PDB file of C-alpha atoms in Angstrom:
ATOM      1  CA  ASP A   1       1.837  -1.015  32.774  1.00 49.00           C
ATOM      2  CA  THR A   2      -0.086  -0.446  29.541  1.00 49.00           C
ATOM      3  CA  LYS A   3       2.548   1.959  28.215  1.00 48.00           C
ATOM      4  CA  ARG A   4       5.376  -0.406  29.144  1.00 47.00           C
ATOM      5  CA  ASN A   5       3.496  -3.319  27.553  1.00 48.00           C
ATOM      6  CA  ARG A   6       2.976  -1.367  24.346  1.00 47.00           C
ATOM      7  CA  SER A   7       6.653  -0.474  24.090  1.00 45.00           C
ATOM      8  CA  ALA A   8       7.623  -4.095  24.707  1.00 42.00           C
ATOM      9  CA  GLN A   9       5.244  -5.378  22.058  1.00 45.00           C
ATOM     10  CA  ILE A  10       6.200  -2.908  19.344  1.00 43.00           C
ATOM     11  CA  LYS A  11       9.936  -3.529  19.762  1.00 44.00           C
ATOM     12  CA  ARG A  12      11.099  -0.796  17.440  1.00 44.00           C
ATOM     13  CA  LYS A  13      13.601   2.050  17.378  1.00 48.00           C
ATOM     14  CA  THR A  14      11.140   4.512  15.848  1.00 58.00           C
ATOM     15  CA  ASP A  15       9.532   6.830  18.368  1.00 83.00           C
ATOM     16  CA  GLU A  16       5.751   6.846  18.660  1.00 89.00           C
ATOM     17  CA  TYR A  17       5.494  10.551  17.851  1.00 93.00           C
ATOM     18  CA  THR A  18       6.981  10.096  14.369  1.00 94.00           C
ATOM     19  CA  LEU A  19       4.705   7.134  13.749  1.00 94.00           C
ATOM     20  CA  SER A  20       1.637   9.087  14.859  1.00 94.00           C
ATOM     21  CA  VAL A  21       2.401  11.901  12.395  1.00 95.00           C
ATOM     22  CA  ALA A  22       2.898   9.358   9.614  1.00 95.00           C
ATOM     23  CA  PHE A  23      -0.411   7.654  10.403  1.00 94.00           C
ATOM     24  CA  ILE A  24      -2.247  11.000  10.375  1.00 94.00           C
ATOM     25  CA  ILE A  25      -0.944  11.701   6.871  1.00 95.00           C
ATOM     26  CA  LEU A  26      -1.683   8.182   5.630  1.00 94.00           C
ATOM     27  CA  PHE A  27      -5.271   8.276   6.869  1.00 90.00           C
ATOM     28  CA  PHE A  28      -6.309  11.839   6.043  1.00 92.00           C
ATOM     29  CA  CYS A  29      -4.401  12.154   2.753  1.00 91.00           C
ATOM     30  CA  GLY A  30      -4.702   8.567   1.533  1.00 90.00           C
ATOM     31  CA  LEU A  31      -1.063   8.332   0.490  1.00 93.00           C
ATOM     32  CA  ARG A  32       0.553   5.042  -0.423  1.00 90.00           C
ATOM     33  CA  VAL A  33       3.331   4.092   2.002  1.00 94.00           C
ATOM     34  CA  GLY A  34       6.016   4.579  -0.652  1.00 94.00           C
ATOM     35  CA  GLU A  35       4.640   8.049  -1.415  1.00 94.00           C
ATOM     36  CA  LEU A  36       4.739   8.977   2.268  1.00 96.00           C
ATOM     37  CA  LEU A  37       8.293   7.734   2.773  1.00 96.00           C
ATOM     38  CA  ALA A  38       9.517   9.622  -0.330  1.00 96.00           C
ATOM     39  CA  LEU A  39       8.294  13.032   0.895  1.00 96.00           C
ATOM     40  CA  THR A  40      10.846  15.829   1.175  1.00 96.00           C
ATOM     41  CA  ILE A  41      10.605  19.446   2.302  1.00 95.00           C
ATOM     42  CA  ASN A  42      10.375  20.451  -1.365  1.00 95.00           C
ATOM     43  CA  ASP A  43       7.134  18.474  -1.632  1.00 96.00           C
ATOM     44  CA  ILE A  44       5.426  20.280   1.229  1.00 96.00           C
ATOM     45  CA  ASP A  45       3.942  23.757   0.937  1.00 95.00           C
ATOM     46  CA  LEU A  46       2.467  24.642   4.312  1.00 95.00           C
ATOM     47  CA  ALA A  47       1.766  28.225   3.215  1.00 94.00           C
ATOM     48  CA  ASN A  48      -0.662  26.958   0.567  1.00 94.00           C
ATOM     49  CA  ASN A  49      -1.671  23.777   2.428  1.00 93.00           C
ATOM     50  CA  THR A  50      -0.522  21.345  -0.256  1.00 93.00           C
ATOM     51  CA  ILE A  51       1.573  18.220  -0.651  1.00 93.00           C
ATOM     52  CA  LYS A  52       3.089  17.266  -4.010  1.00 95.00           C
ATOM     53  CA  ILE A  53       3.345  13.553  -4.741  1.00 93.00           C
ATOM     54  CA  SER A  54       5.881  12.984  -7.495  1.00 93.00           C
ATOM     55  CA  LYS A  55       7.889   9.931  -6.428  1.00 94.00           C
ATOM     56  CA  THR A  56       7.869   6.793  -4.346  1.00 93.00           C
ATOM     57  CA  TYR A  57      10.372   5.124  -2.033  1.00 93.00           C
ATOM     58  CA  LYS A  58      11.301   1.533  -1.323  1.00 90.00           C
ATOM     59  CA  ARG A  59      14.145  -0.340   0.313  1.00 86.00           C
ATOM     60  CA  PHE A  60      15.643  -2.975  -1.983  1.00 84.00           C
ATOM     61  CA  GLN A  61      18.663  -5.166  -1.257  1.00 82.00           C
ATOM     62  CA  GLY A  62      19.861  -2.797   1.440  1.00 82.00           C
ATOM     63  CA  LYS A  63      19.592   0.310  -0.718  1.00 87.00           C
ATOM     64  CA  ASP A  64      17.177   3.259  -0.689  1.00 88.00           C
ATOM     65  CA  LEU A  65      15.481   3.594  -4.065  1.00 89.00           C
ATOM     66  CA  ILE A  66      13.506   6.621  -5.217  1.00 92.00           C
ATOM     67  CA  SER A  67      11.494   6.085  -8.377  1.00 91.00           C
ATOM     68  CA  PRO A  68       8.571   7.626 -10.278  1.00 90.00           C
ATOM     69  CA  PRO A  69       5.126   6.966  -8.776  1.00 82.00           C
ATOM     70  CA  LYS A  70       2.972   3.982  -9.633  1.00 73.00           C
ATOM     71  CA  THR A  71       1.151   5.643 -12.583  1.00 80.00           C
ATOM     72  CA  LEU A  72       0.975   9.028 -14.290  1.00 81.00           C
ATOM     73  CA  LYS A  73      -2.208   9.744 -12.323  1.00 79.00           C
ATOM     74  CA  SER A  74      -0.268   9.105  -9.140  1.00 87.00           C
ATOM     75  CA  ARG A  75       1.605  12.345  -9.799  1.00 92.00           C
ATOM     76  CA  ARG A  76      -0.576  14.893  -8.086  1.00 91.00           C
ATOM     77  CA  THR A  77      -0.723  17.861  -5.755  1.00 92.00           C
ATOM     78  CA  ILE A  78      -3.344  17.600  -3.030  1.00 90.00           C
ATOM     79  CA  SER A  79      -4.753  20.031  -0.530  1.00 90.00           C
ATOM     80  CA  ILE A  80      -4.193  18.991   3.057  1.00 91.00           C
ATOM     81  CA  PRO A  81      -6.620  19.364   5.971  1.00 91.00           C
ATOM     82  CA  THR A  82      -5.753  21.420   9.043  1.00 94.00           C
ATOM     83  CA  ILE A  83      -4.940  18.379  11.162  1.00 94.00           C
ATOM     84  CA  VAL A  84      -2.255  17.335   8.667  1.00 94.00           C
ATOM     85  CA  LYS A  85      -0.854  20.862   8.351  1.00 94.00           C
ATOM     86  CA  ASN A  86      -0.617  21.258  12.121  1.00 94.00           C
ATOM     87  CA  SER A  87       0.970  17.832  12.557  1.00 95.00           C
ATOM     88  CA  LEU A  88       3.548  18.450   9.821  1.00 96.00           C
ATOM     89  CA  THR A  89       4.350  21.932  11.106  1.00 96.00           C
ATOM     90  CA  ASP A  90       5.015  20.623  14.597  1.00 96.00           C
ATOM     91  CA  TYR A  91       6.958  17.620  13.317  1.00 96.00           C
ATOM     92  CA  LEU A  92       9.220  19.660  11.032  1.00 95.00           C
ATOM     93  CA  ASN A  93       9.908  22.174  13.788  1.00 94.00           C
ATOM     94  CA  LYS A  94      11.021  19.341  16.047  1.00 94.00           C
ATOM     95  CA  ASN A  95      12.848  17.431  13.306  1.00 91.00           C
ATOM     96  CA  PRO A  96      14.490  19.960  10.972  1.00 89.00           C
ATOM     97  CA  VAL A  97      16.271  18.599   7.921  1.00 87.00           C
ATOM     98  CA  GLN A  98      19.553  19.961   6.604  1.00 84.00           C
ATOM     99  CA  ASN A  99      18.782  19.435   2.947  1.00 90.00           C
ATOM    100  CA  ASN A 100      15.408  20.138   1.343  1.00 90.00           C
ATOM    101  CA  ASN A 101      15.865  17.028  -0.794  1.00 90.00           C
ATOM    102  CA  ASP A 102      16.267  14.755   2.234  1.00 92.00           C
ATOM    103  CA  ARG A 103      13.341  12.499   3.076  1.00 94.00           C
ATOM    104  CA  ILE A 104      11.526  13.752   6.170  1.00 95.00           C
ATOM    105  CA  PHE A 105      10.576  10.250   7.384  1.00 94.00           C
ATOM    106  CA  GLN A 106      13.955   8.538   7.240  1.00 92.00           C
ATOM    107  CA  THR A 107      13.520   6.847  10.629  1.00 91.00           C
ATOM    108  CA  ILE A 108      10.473   4.787   9.694  1.00 92.00           C
ATOM    109  CA  SER A 109       9.740   2.031   7.214  1.00 91.00           C
ATOM    110  CA  TYR A 110       6.809  -0.023   6.006  1.00 91.00           C
ATOM    111  CA  ASN A 111       7.731  -2.697   8.539  1.00 91.00           C
ATOM    112  CA  SER A 112       7.824  -0.290  11.476  1.00 92.00           C
ATOM    113  CA  LEU A 113       4.424   1.081  10.478  1.00 92.00           C
ATOM    114  CA  GLN A 114       2.966  -2.411  10.158  1.00 90.00           C
ATOM    115  CA  ARG A 115       4.451  -3.515  13.474  1.00 91.00           C
ATOM    116  CA  ALA A 116       2.934  -0.491  15.170  1.00 89.00           C
ATOM    117  CA  ILE A 117      -0.525  -1.303  13.793  1.00 87.00           C
ATOM    118  CA  HIS A 118      -0.174  -4.965  14.739  1.00 87.00           C
ATOM    119  CA  SER A 119       0.965  -4.119  18.261  1.00 85.00           C
ATOM    120  CA  GLU A 120      -1.838  -1.638  18.885  1.00 80.00           C
ATOM    121  CA  ALA A 121      -4.465  -3.993  17.439  1.00 78.00           C
ATOM    122  CA  LYS A 122      -3.238  -6.806  19.671  1.00 81.00           C
ATOM    123  CA  LEU A 123      -3.076  -4.516  22.685  1.00 78.00           C
ATOM    124  CA  ILE A 124      -6.674  -3.312  22.438  1.00 76.00           C
ATOM    125  CA  GLY A 125      -8.092  -6.539  21.035  1.00 78.00           C
ATOM    126  CA  ILE A 126      -9.199  -5.583  17.530  1.00 72.00           C
ATOM    127  CA  LYS A 127      -8.611  -7.134  14.120  1.00 77.00           C
ATOM    128  CA  ASN A 128      -5.206  -6.458  12.607  1.00 76.00           C
ATOM    129  CA  ILE A 129      -5.145  -4.501   9.331  1.00 78.00           C
ATOM    130  CA  ARG A 130      -2.542  -3.659   6.709  1.00 82.00           C
ATOM    131  CA  VAL A 131      -0.999  -0.201   6.467  1.00 85.00           C
ATOM    132  CA  HIS A 132      -2.498   0.053   2.972  1.00 85.00           C
ATOM    133  CA  ASP A 133      -5.969  -0.369   4.464  1.00 84.00           C
ATOM    134  CA  LEU A 134      -5.678   3.188   5.820  1.00 87.00           C
ATOM    135  CA  ARG A 135      -5.806   4.317   2.191  1.00 85.00           C
ATOM    136  CA  HIS A 136      -9.066   2.414   1.776  1.00 85.00           C
ATOM    137  CA  SER A 137     -10.370   4.025   4.946  1.00 84.00           C
ATOM    138  CA  CYS A 138      -9.580   7.448   3.502  1.00 87.00           C
ATOM    139  CA  ILE A 139     -11.610   6.644   0.389  1.00 85.00           C
ATOM    140  CA  SER A 140     -14.624   5.555   2.427  1.00 82.00           C
ATOM    141  CA  MET A 141     -14.326   8.619   4.674  1.00 84.00           C
ATOM    142  CA  LEU A 142     -14.340  10.980   1.687  1.00 85.00           C
ATOM    143  CA  ALA A 143     -17.207   9.168  -0.019  1.00 80.00           C
ATOM    144  CA  ASN A 144     -19.345   9.169   3.112  1.00 79.00           C
ATOM    145  CA  ALA A 145     -18.587  12.866   3.556  1.00 82.00           C
ATOM    146  CA  GLY A 146     -20.261  13.438   0.186  1.00 81.00           C
ATOM    147  CA  CYS A 147     -17.188  14.033  -1.985  1.00 83.00           C
ATOM    148  CA  ASP A 148     -17.642  13.437  -5.707  1.00 82.00           C
ATOM    149  CA  ILE A 149     -16.174  10.111  -6.820  1.00 81.00           C
ATOM    150  CA  ASN A 150     -14.071  11.801  -9.519  1.00 85.00           C
ATOM    151  CA  GLN A 151     -12.623  14.165  -6.947  1.00 85.00           C
ATOM    152  CA  ILE A 152     -11.743  11.184  -4.770  1.00 85.00           C
ATOM    153  CA  ARG A 153     -10.076   9.444  -7.721  1.00 87.00           C
ATOM    154  CA  GLU A 154      -7.873  12.496  -8.359  1.00 88.00           C
ATOM    155  CA  TYR A 155      -7.080  12.876  -4.662  1.00 86.00           C
ATOM    156  CA  MET A 156      -6.049   9.241  -4.349  1.00 85.00           C
ATOM    157  CA  GLY A 157      -4.126   9.161  -7.626  1.00 86.00           C
ATOM    158  CA  HIS A 158      -6.103   6.292  -9.127  1.00 80.00           C
ATOM    159  CA  SER A 159      -5.638   5.817 -12.861  1.00 72.00           C
ATOM    160  CA  LYS A 160      -9.175   4.462 -13.284  1.00 73.00           C
ATOM    161  CA  ILE A 161     -12.370   5.392 -11.484  1.00 70.00           C
ATOM    162  CA  SER A 162     -13.186   1.681 -11.235  1.00 67.00           C
ATOM    163  CA  MET A 163     -10.335   1.325  -8.752  1.00 67.00           C
ATOM    164  CA  THR A 164     -11.928   3.954  -6.513  1.00 67.00           C
ATOM    165  CA  LEU A 165     -15.376   2.441  -6.833  1.00 64.00           C
ATOM    166  CA  ASP A 166     -14.160  -1.103  -6.244  1.00 66.00           C
ATOM    167  CA  THR A 167     -12.487  -0.104  -2.998  1.00 62.00           C
ATOM    168  CA  TYR A 168     -15.444   1.888  -1.743  1.00 58.00           C
ATOM    169  CA  THR A 169     -18.161  -0.606  -2.615  1.00 56.00           C
ATOM    170  CA  HIS A 170     -16.082  -3.410  -1.116  1.00 56.00           C
ATOM    171  CA  LEU A 171     -15.972  -1.575   2.198  1.00 55.00           C
ATOM    172  CA  TYR A 172     -19.566  -0.402   2.151  1.00 56.00           C
ATOM    173  CA  PRO A 173     -21.726  -2.852   0.152  1.00 54.00           C
ATOM    174  CA  ASP A 174     -24.852  -1.635   1.982  1.00 58.00           C
ATOM    175  CA  ARG A 175     -24.644   1.622   0.012  1.00 57.00           C
ATOM    176  CA  PHE A 176     -26.480  -0.209  -2.775  1.00 53.00           C
ATOM    177  CA  ASP A 177     -29.326  -0.855  -0.334  1.00 60.00           C
ATOM    178  CA  GLU A 178     -29.521   2.902   0.164  1.00 61.00           C
ATOM    179  CA  ILE A 179     -29.788   3.408  -3.610  1.00 58.00           C
ATOM    180  CA  THR A 180     -32.542   0.795  -3.880  1.00 63.00           C
ATOM    181  CA  SER A 181     -34.413   2.454  -1.032  1.00 70.00           C
ATOM    182  CA  LYS A 182     -34.312   5.803  -2.816  1.00 66.00           C
ATOM    183  CA  ILE A 183     -35.508   4.240  -6.077  1.00 67.00           C
ATOM    184  CA  ASN A 184     -38.395   2.612  -4.196  1.00 74.00           C
ATOM    185  CA  LYS A 185     -39.459   5.982  -2.793  1.00 79.00           C
ATOM    186  CA  ILE A 186     -39.416   7.501  -6.284  1.00 73.00           C
ATOM    187  CA  SER A 187     -41.387   4.651  -7.844  1.00 71.00           C
ATOM    188  CA  GLU A 188     -43.958   4.710  -5.036  1.00 79.00           C
ATOM    189  CA  SER A 189     -44.637   8.356  -5.732  1.00 75.00           C
ATOM    190  CA  LEU A 190     -45.476   7.635  -9.374  1.00 71.00           C
ATOM    191  CA  THR A 191     -49.055   6.790 -10.383  1.00 58.00           C
ATOM    192  CA  PHE A 192     -50.074   5.608 -13.838  1.00 52.00           C
ATOM    193  CA  ASP A 193     -52.641   3.488 -15.585  1.00 54.00           C
ATOM    194  CA  SER A 194     -50.828   0.303 -16.555  1.00 49.00           C
ATOM    195  CA  ALA A 195     -53.120  -0.366 -19.532  1.00 50.00           C
ATOM    196  CA  ARG A 196     -53.107   3.193 -20.820  1.00 51.00           C
ATOM    197  CA  ASP A 197     -49.388   3.640 -20.377  1.00 52.00           C
ATOM    198  CA  LYS A 198     -48.414   0.238 -21.740  1.00 51.00           C
ATOM    199  CA  PRO A 199     -45.579   0.882 -24.232  1.00 46.00           C
ATOM    200  CA  ASP A 200     -45.782  -0.213 -27.861  1.00 50.00           C
ATOM    201  CA  VAL A 201     -43.799  -3.327 -28.658  1.00 44.00           C
TER     202      VAL A 201
END
């Protein structure tokens, strides 16, 4: 019943397997939706575990448009984790393309991705999110794993580090409490004579 209910709610032509592979890439690689949908075989190097992001896709007035990425920093080549490599390998074996310049995710769109998220959220009773929020989740995952903020900025293709920081601190404002706690521990370990050490004015 649950499976039948899910299929009825999603109401899409795209199969769930293709969507699952797309979601794995979006979450673990932090790609923008347009970057994901623009990927071709030429962008994927499974031998060296990399994906090249050099363009973006959108559907406009019934036409497929491929254009340069959002900013110069958006042009990047990222290393991919094993889960993404394995998912892409399996997907491409099952869905071979005739031309290396053809998009590998031609059967899905932003709307089908968003409908899938909405349907699953409704089905299991959690708050609905945007597809783009998976990119934010990737940032927070990398930051909490201890990755350097500049590395995260490069990985995500942000033009300014403030964009990376704004996203992360918005999701995890309590990280500042952790900083304050550490400062308190440092200050508590310091002992000094307030009169003797009073600075000159």
